[in-house]
Coordinates of C-alpha atoms in Angstrom, one line a residue:
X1 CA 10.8 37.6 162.9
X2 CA 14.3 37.2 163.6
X3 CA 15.4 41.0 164.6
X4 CA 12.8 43.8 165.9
X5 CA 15.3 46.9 164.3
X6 CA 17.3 45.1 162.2
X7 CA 18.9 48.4 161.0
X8 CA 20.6 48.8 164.2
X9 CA 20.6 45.2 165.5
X10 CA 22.9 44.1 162.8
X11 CA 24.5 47.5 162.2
X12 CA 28.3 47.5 161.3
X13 CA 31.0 48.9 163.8
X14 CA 31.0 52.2 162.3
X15 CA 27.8 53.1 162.0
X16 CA 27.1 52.1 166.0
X17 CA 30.3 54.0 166.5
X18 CA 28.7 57.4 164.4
X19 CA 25.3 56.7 166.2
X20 CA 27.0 56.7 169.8
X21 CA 29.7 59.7 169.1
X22 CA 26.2 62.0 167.7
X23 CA 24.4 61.2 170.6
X24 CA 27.0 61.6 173.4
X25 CA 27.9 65.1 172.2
X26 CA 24.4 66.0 172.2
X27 CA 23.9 64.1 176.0
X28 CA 27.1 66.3 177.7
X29 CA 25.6 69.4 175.9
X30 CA 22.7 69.0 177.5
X31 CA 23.4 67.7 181.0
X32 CA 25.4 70.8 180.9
X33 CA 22.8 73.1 180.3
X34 CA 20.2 72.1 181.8
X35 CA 21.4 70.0 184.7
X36 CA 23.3 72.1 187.6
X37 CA 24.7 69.3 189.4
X38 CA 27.0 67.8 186.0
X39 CA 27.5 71.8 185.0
X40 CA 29.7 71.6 188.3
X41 CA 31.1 68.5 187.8
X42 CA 32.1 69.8 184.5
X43 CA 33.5 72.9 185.6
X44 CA 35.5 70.7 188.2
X45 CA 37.1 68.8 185.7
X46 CA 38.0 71.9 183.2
X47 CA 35.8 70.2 180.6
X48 CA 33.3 72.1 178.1
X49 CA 30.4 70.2 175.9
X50 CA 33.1 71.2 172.8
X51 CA 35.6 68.7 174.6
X52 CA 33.7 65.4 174.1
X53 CA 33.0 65.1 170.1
X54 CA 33.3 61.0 169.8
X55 CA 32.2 58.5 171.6
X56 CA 36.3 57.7 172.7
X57 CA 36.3 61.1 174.6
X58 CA 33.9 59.7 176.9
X59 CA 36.6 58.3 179.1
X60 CA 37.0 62.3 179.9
X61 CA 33.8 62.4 181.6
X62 CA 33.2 62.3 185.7
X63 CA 31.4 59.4 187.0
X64 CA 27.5 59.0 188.5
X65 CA 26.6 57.2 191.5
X66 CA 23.6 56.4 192.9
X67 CA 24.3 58.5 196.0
X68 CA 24.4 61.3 193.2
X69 CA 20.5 60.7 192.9
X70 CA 19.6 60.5 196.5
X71 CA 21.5 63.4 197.4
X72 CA 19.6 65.2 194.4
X73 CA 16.2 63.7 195.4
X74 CA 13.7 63.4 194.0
X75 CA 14.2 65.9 190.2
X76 CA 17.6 67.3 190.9
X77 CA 19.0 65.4 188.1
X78 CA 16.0 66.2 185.6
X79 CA 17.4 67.4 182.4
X80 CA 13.9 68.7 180.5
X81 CA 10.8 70.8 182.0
X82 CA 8.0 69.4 184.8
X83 CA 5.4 69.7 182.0
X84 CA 8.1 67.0 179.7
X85 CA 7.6 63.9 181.7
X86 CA 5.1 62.0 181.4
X87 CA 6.3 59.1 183.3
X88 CA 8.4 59.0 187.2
X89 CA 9.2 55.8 188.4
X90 CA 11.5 54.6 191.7
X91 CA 13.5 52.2 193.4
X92 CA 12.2 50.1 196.0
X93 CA 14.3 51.9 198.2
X94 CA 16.3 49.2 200.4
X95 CA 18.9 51.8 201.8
X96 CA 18.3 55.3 201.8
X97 CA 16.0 57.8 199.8
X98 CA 14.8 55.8 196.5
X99 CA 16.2 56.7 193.1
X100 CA 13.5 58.7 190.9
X101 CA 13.8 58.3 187.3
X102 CA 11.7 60.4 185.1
X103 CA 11.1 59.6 181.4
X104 CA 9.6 62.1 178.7
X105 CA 7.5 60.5 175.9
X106 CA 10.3 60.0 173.7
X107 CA 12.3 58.0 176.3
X108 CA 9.0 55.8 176.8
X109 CA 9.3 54.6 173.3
X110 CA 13.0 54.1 173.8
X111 CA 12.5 51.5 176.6
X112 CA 9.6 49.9 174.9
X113 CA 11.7 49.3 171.8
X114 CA 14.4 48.4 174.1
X115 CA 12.2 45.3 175.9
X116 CA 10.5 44.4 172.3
X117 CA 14.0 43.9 171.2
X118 CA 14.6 41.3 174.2
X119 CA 11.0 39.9 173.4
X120 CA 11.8 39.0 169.4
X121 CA 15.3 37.3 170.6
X122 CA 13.3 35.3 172.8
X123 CA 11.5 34.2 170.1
X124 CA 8.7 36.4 170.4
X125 CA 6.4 37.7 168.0
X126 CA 2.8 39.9 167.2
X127 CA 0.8 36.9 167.3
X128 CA 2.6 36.2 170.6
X129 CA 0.2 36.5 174.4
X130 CA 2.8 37.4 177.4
X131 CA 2.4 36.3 180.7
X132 CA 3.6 39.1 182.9
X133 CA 4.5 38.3 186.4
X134 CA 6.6 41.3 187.5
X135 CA 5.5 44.0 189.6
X136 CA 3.3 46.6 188.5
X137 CA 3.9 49.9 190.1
X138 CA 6.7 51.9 191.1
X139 CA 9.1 49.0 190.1
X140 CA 10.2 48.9 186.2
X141 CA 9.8 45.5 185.8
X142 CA 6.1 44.8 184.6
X143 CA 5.5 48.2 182.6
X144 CA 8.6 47.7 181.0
X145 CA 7.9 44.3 179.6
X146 CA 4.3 45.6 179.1
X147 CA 5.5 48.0 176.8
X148 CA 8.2 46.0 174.8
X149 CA 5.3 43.4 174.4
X150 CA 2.8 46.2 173.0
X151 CA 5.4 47.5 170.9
X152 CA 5.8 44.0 169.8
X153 CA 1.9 44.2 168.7
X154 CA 1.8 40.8 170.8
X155 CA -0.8 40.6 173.9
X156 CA 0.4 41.6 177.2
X157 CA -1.7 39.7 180.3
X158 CA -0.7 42.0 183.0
X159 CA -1.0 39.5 185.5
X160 CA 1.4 41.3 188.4
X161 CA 3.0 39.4 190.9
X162 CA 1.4 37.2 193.8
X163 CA -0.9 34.9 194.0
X164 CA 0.9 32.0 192.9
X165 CA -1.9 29.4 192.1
X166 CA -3.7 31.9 190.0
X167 CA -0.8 32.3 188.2
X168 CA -1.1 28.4 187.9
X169 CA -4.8 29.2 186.6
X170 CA -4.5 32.0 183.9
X171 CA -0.9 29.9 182.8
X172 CA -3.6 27.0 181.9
X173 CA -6.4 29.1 181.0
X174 CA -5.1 32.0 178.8
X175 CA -2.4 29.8 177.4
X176 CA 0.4 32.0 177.2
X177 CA 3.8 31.5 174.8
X178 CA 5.7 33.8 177.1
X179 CA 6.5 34.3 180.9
X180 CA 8.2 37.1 182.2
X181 CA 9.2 37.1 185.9
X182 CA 12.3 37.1 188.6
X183 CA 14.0 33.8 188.3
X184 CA 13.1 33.1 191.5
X185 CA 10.0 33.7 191.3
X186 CA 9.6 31.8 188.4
X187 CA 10.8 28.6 190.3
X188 CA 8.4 28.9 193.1
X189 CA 5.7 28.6 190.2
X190 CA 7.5 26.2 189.3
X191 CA 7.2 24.2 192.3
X192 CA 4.1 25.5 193.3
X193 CA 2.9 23.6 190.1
X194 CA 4.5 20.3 190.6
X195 CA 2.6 20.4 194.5
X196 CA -0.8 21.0 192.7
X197 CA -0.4 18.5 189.9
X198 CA 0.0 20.3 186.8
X199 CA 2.3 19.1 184.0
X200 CA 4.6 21.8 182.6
X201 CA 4.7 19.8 179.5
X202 CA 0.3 20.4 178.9
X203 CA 1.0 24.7 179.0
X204 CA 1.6 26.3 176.1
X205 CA 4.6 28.4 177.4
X206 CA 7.8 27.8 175.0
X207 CA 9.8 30.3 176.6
X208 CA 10.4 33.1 179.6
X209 CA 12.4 36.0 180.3
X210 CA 13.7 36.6 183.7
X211 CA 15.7 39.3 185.2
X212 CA 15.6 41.9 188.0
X213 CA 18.1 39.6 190.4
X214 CA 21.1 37.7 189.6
X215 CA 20.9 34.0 188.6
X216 CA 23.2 31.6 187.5
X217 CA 23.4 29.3 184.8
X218 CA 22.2 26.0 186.6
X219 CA 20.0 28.1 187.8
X220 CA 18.6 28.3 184.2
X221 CA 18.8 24.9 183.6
X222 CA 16.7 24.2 186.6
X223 CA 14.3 26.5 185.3
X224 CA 13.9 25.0 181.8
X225 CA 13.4 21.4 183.4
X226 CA 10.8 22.7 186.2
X227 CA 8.8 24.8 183.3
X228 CA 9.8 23.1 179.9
X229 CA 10.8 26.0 178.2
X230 CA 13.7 27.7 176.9
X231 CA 15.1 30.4 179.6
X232 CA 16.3 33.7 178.4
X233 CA 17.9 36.4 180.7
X234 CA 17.1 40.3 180.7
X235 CA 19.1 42.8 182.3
X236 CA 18.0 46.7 183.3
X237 CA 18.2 48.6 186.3
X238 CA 15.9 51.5 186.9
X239 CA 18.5 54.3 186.7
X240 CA 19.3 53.7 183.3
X241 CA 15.9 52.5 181.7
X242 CA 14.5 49.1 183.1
X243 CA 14.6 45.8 181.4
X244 CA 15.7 45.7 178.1
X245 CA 19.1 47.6 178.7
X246 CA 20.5 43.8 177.5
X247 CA 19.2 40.8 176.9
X248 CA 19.6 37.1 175.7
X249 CA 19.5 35.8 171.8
X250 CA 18.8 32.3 171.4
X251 CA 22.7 31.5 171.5
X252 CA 21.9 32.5 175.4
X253 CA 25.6 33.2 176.1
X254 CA 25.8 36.5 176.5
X255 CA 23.2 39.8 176.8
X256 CA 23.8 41.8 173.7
X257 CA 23.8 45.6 175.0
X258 CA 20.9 48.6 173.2
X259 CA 24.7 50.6 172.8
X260 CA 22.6 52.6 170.6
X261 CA 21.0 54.3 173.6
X262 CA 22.9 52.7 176.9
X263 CA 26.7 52.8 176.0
X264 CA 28.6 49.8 178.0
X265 CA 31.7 50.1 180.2
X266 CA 33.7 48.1 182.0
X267 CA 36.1 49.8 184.5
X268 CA 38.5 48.1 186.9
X269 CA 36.0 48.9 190.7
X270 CA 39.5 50.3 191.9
X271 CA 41.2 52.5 189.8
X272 CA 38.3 53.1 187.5
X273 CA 39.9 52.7 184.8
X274 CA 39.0 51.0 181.5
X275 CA 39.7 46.7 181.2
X276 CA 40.3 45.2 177.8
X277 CA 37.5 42.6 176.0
X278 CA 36.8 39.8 178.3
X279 CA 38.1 41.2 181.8
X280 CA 35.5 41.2 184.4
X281 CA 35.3 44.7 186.5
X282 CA 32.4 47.1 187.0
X283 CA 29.9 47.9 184.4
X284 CA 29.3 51.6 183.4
X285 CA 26.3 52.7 181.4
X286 CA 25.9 56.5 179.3
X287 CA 22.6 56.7 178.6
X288 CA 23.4 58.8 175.0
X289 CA 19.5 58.4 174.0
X290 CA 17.5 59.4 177.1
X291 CA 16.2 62.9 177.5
X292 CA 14.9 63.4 181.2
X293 CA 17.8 61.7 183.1
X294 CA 20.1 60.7 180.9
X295 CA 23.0 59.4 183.4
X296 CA 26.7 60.1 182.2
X297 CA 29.0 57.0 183.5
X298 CA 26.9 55.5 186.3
X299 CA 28.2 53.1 188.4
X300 CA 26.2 49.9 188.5
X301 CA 28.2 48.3 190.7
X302 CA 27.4 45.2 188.5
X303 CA 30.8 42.9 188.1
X304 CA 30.8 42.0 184.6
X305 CA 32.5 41.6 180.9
X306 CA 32.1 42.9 177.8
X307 CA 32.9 40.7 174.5
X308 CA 32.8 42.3 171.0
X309 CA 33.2 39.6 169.4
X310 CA 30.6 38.0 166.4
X311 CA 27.5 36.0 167.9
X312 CA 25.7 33.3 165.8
X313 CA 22.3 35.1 166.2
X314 CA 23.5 38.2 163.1
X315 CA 23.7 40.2 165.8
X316 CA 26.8 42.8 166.4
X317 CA 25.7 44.6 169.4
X318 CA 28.5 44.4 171.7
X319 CA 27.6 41.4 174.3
X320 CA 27.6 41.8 178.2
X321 CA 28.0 38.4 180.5
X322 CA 26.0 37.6 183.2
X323 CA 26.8 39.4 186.1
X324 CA 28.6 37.4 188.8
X325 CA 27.9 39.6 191.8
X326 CA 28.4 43.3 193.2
X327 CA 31.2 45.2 193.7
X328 CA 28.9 46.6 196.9
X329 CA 26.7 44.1 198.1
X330 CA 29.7 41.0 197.8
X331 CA 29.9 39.4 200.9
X332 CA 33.4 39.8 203.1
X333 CA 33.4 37.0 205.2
X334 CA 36.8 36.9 207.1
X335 CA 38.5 38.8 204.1
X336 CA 37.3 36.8 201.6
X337 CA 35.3 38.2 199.4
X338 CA 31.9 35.7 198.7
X339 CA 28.9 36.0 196.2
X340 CA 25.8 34.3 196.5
X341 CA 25.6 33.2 192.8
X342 CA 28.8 31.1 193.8
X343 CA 26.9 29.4 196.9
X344 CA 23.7 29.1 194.5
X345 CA 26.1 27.2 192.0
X346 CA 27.5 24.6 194.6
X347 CA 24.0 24.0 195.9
X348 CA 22.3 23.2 192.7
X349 CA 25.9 21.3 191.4
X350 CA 25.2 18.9 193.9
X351 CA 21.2 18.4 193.0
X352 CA 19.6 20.2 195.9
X353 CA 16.7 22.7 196.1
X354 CA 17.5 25.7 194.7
X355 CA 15.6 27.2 198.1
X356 CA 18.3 28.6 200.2
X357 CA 19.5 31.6 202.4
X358 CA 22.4 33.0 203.8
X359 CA 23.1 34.3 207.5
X360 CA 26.0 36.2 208.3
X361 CA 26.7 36.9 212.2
X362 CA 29.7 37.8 214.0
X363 CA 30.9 35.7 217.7
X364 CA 33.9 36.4 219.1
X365 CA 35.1 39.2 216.4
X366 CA 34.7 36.4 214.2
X367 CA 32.5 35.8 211.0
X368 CA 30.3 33.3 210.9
X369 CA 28.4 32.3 207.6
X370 CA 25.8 29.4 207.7
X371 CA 24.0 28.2 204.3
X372 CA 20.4 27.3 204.8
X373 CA 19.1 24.9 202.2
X374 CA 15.5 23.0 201.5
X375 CA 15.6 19.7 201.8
X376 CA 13.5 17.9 199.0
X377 CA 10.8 15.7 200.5
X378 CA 12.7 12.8 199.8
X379 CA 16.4 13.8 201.8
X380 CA 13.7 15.1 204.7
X381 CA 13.1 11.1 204.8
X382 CA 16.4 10.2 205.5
X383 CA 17.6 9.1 208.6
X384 CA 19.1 11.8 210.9
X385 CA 22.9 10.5 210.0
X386 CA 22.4 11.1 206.7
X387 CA 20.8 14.5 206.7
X388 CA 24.3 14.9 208.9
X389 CA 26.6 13.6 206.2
X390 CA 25.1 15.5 203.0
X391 CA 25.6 18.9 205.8
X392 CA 29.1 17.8 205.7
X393 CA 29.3 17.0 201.9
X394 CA 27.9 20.4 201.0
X395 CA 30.1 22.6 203.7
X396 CA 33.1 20.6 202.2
X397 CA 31.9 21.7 198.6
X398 CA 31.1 25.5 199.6
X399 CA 35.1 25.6 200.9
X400 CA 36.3 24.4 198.1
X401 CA 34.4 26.6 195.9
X402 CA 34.6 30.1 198.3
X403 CA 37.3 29.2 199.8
X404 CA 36.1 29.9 203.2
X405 CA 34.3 28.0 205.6
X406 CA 30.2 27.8 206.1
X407 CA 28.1 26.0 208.6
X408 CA 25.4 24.2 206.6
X409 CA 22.3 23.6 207.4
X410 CA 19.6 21.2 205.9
X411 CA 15.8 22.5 206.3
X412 CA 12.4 21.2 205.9
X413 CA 10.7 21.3 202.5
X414 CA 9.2 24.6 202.0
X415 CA 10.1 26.2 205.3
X416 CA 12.2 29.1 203.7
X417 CA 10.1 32.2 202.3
X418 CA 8.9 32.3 199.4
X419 CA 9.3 35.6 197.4
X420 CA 6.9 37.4 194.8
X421 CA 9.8 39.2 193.8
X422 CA 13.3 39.4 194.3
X423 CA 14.5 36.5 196.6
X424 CA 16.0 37.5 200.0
X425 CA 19.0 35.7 200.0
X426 CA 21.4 37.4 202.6
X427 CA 20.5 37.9 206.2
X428 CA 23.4 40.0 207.2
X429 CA 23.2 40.4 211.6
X430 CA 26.8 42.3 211.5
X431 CA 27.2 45.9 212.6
X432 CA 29.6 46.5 209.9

């Protein structure tokens, strides 16, 4: 099974382009009737649901950001009747009210097909059993993946998240093809493994699928050494649908977009206004096949690239690159603007732990950023002047590569927290 819907999957240019200019008519039309907070937006900008008739009007349309939800909290932005949804999930809520996202049945079976999608260009299939290691709950994570996988007809084993050597147990004992977790999470398996004994190469696992945080391509390869599987990205953030909103194919260079129902933009963070091909700026999703909260231009704040252009796999939906930070949560550390995927990338360039965490404080009016990284048990052997020189050798590497300086800091083996989720990796002590 090389595509799940084919049809659209492999659709030509113009028939994607007829899908998207049908349903974003019918989106504005009813966002403005039913939906009081884009009916002024509307008005503000002089624009009627007549106005917007193909998908290249939509550059006419007001942006959505996520303070639009929390200042409409928690159904303000509900487009259908109470007695329509049958599903509400949230957020987790890290600043401010959480985001509420409602789904009617038909939107459901939107995401599910969305995830089964991501599942069968992993290599999935029916006869497939998933090992499901997101969170169950509020979060989108595990019931999305739960979903795509039923969808699928495979078996979902809704293990959760937690518990990492019974993880180790039902990975052995159920013998599961596919693994579906946070990156990081799926590294301190990973390692948790290696510390009890238990040879990747002995599970049946082939493959996993990790989103829900950013992650970079050594990253990846880390992954597929500590596991022995092939490593496939999924994106989705809970505003728009959950995971499946894009996802890897096995040429794993790119997350083709579901533009059939999320319509990709990429908009300079700015001016806002739309970047050619292959130009990184801010992503901008429409969602032109939701029915209870179907967003018009929201802001992910996600800094990434769109490419068009034809992938190996068959497939022609447009293709989004990983993201490569935030435009909101990017680190400014005396005016230079730093992401943690670039620190991640030095620390795992130079064969360190891929266990680290960032601390941002402020002496003197000045910023102060110091990299904490695991030591592997073998450097925590080394005498004290060499623990010193690799310090030196990474700082040296993280200027090069940020271009601003950072205190580095080598710490025991296994003495930085360990996440079931999403990895906590910036402590920021500023008052800014």
């Amino acid at each position: 099974m090389k595509y799940f819907d084919p049809q659209i999957e492999t659709a030509s240019r113009e028939t994607l382009c007829g899908i998207q200019s049908e349903r974003l008519a019918s989106i504005v039309k009813r966002c403005y009737d039913h939906v009081p907070f884009y009916r002024r937006k509307f008005d503000e900008a002089g624009l009627l649901p007549g106005d917007v008739k193909s998908i290249d009007d939509i550059t006419k349309l007001p942006f959505t950001v996520k303070q639009d939800l929390r200042d409409n909290y928690p159904f303000g932005l509900f487009a259908v009747p109470r007695e329509d949804i049958v599903r509400i999930h949230a957020s987790s809520g890290t600043t401010g009210k959480q985001t509420v996202v409602g789904y009617t049945e038909n939107d459901v079976e939107i995401w599910s097909r969305s995830a089964a999608r991501a599942i069968v260009a992993a290599g999935g299939t029916k006869a497939d059993r998933i090992h499901i290691a997101y969170g169950y709950g509020l979060f989108t994570g595990g019931l999305g993946l739960h979903y795509g996988a039923e969808k699928l007809g495979a078996a979902a084993i809704p293990v959760s998240s937690g518990n990492t050597m019974r993880q180790i147990q039902l990975l052995e004992d159920f013998e599961p093809d596919i693994l579906c977790c946070t990156p990081s999470y799926a590294l301190t398996i990973g390692e948790a493994m290696r510390g009890a004994g238990v040879d990747a190469k002995k599970l049946r696992l082939r493959a996993g699928i990790f989103g829900a945080e950013p992650w970079t391509e050594a990253m990846r390869a880390e992954i597929e050494s500590v596991l022995d599987i092939k490593a496939y990205d999924i994106y989705g953030l809970s505003e728009i649908a959950g995971p499946g909103v894009s996802f890897d194919c096995c040429m794993q260079n790119g997350m083709h977009v579901c533009e059939d129902y999320f319509y990709p933009e990429i908009v300079d963070p700015d001016t806002l206004e739309p970047v050619p091909d292959g130009t990184f700026g801010e992503l901008v999703f429409t969602c032109i096949g939701k029915e209870a909260l179907p967003l018009i231009r929201y802001r992910t704040r996600d800094i990434s690239c769109l490419t068009h252009e034809t992938c190996e796999c068959g497939r022609t939906l447009v293709k989004m690159m990983k993201p490569k930070g935030r435009s909101d949560d990017m680190l400014i550390i005396r005016g230079v603007n730093v992401f943690p995927s670039q620190v991640e990338h030095v620390i795992l360039t130079l064969g360190l732990e891929p266990n680290y965490q960032i601390v941002v404080d402020r002496a003197k009016n000045l910023d102060v950023m110091t990299v904490c990284v695991e030591m592997s048990d073998a450097v925590f052997s080394d005498a004290v002047r060499e623990v010193e020189r690799r310090e030196k050798e990474i700082a040296s590497a993280m200027q090069s590569v940020l271009g601003v300086s950072a205190k580095v800091r080598l710490v025991e083996p296994r003495s930085l927290p360990r996440s079931e989720g999403k990895a906590v990796r910036v402590v920021d002590n500023r008052k800014i």
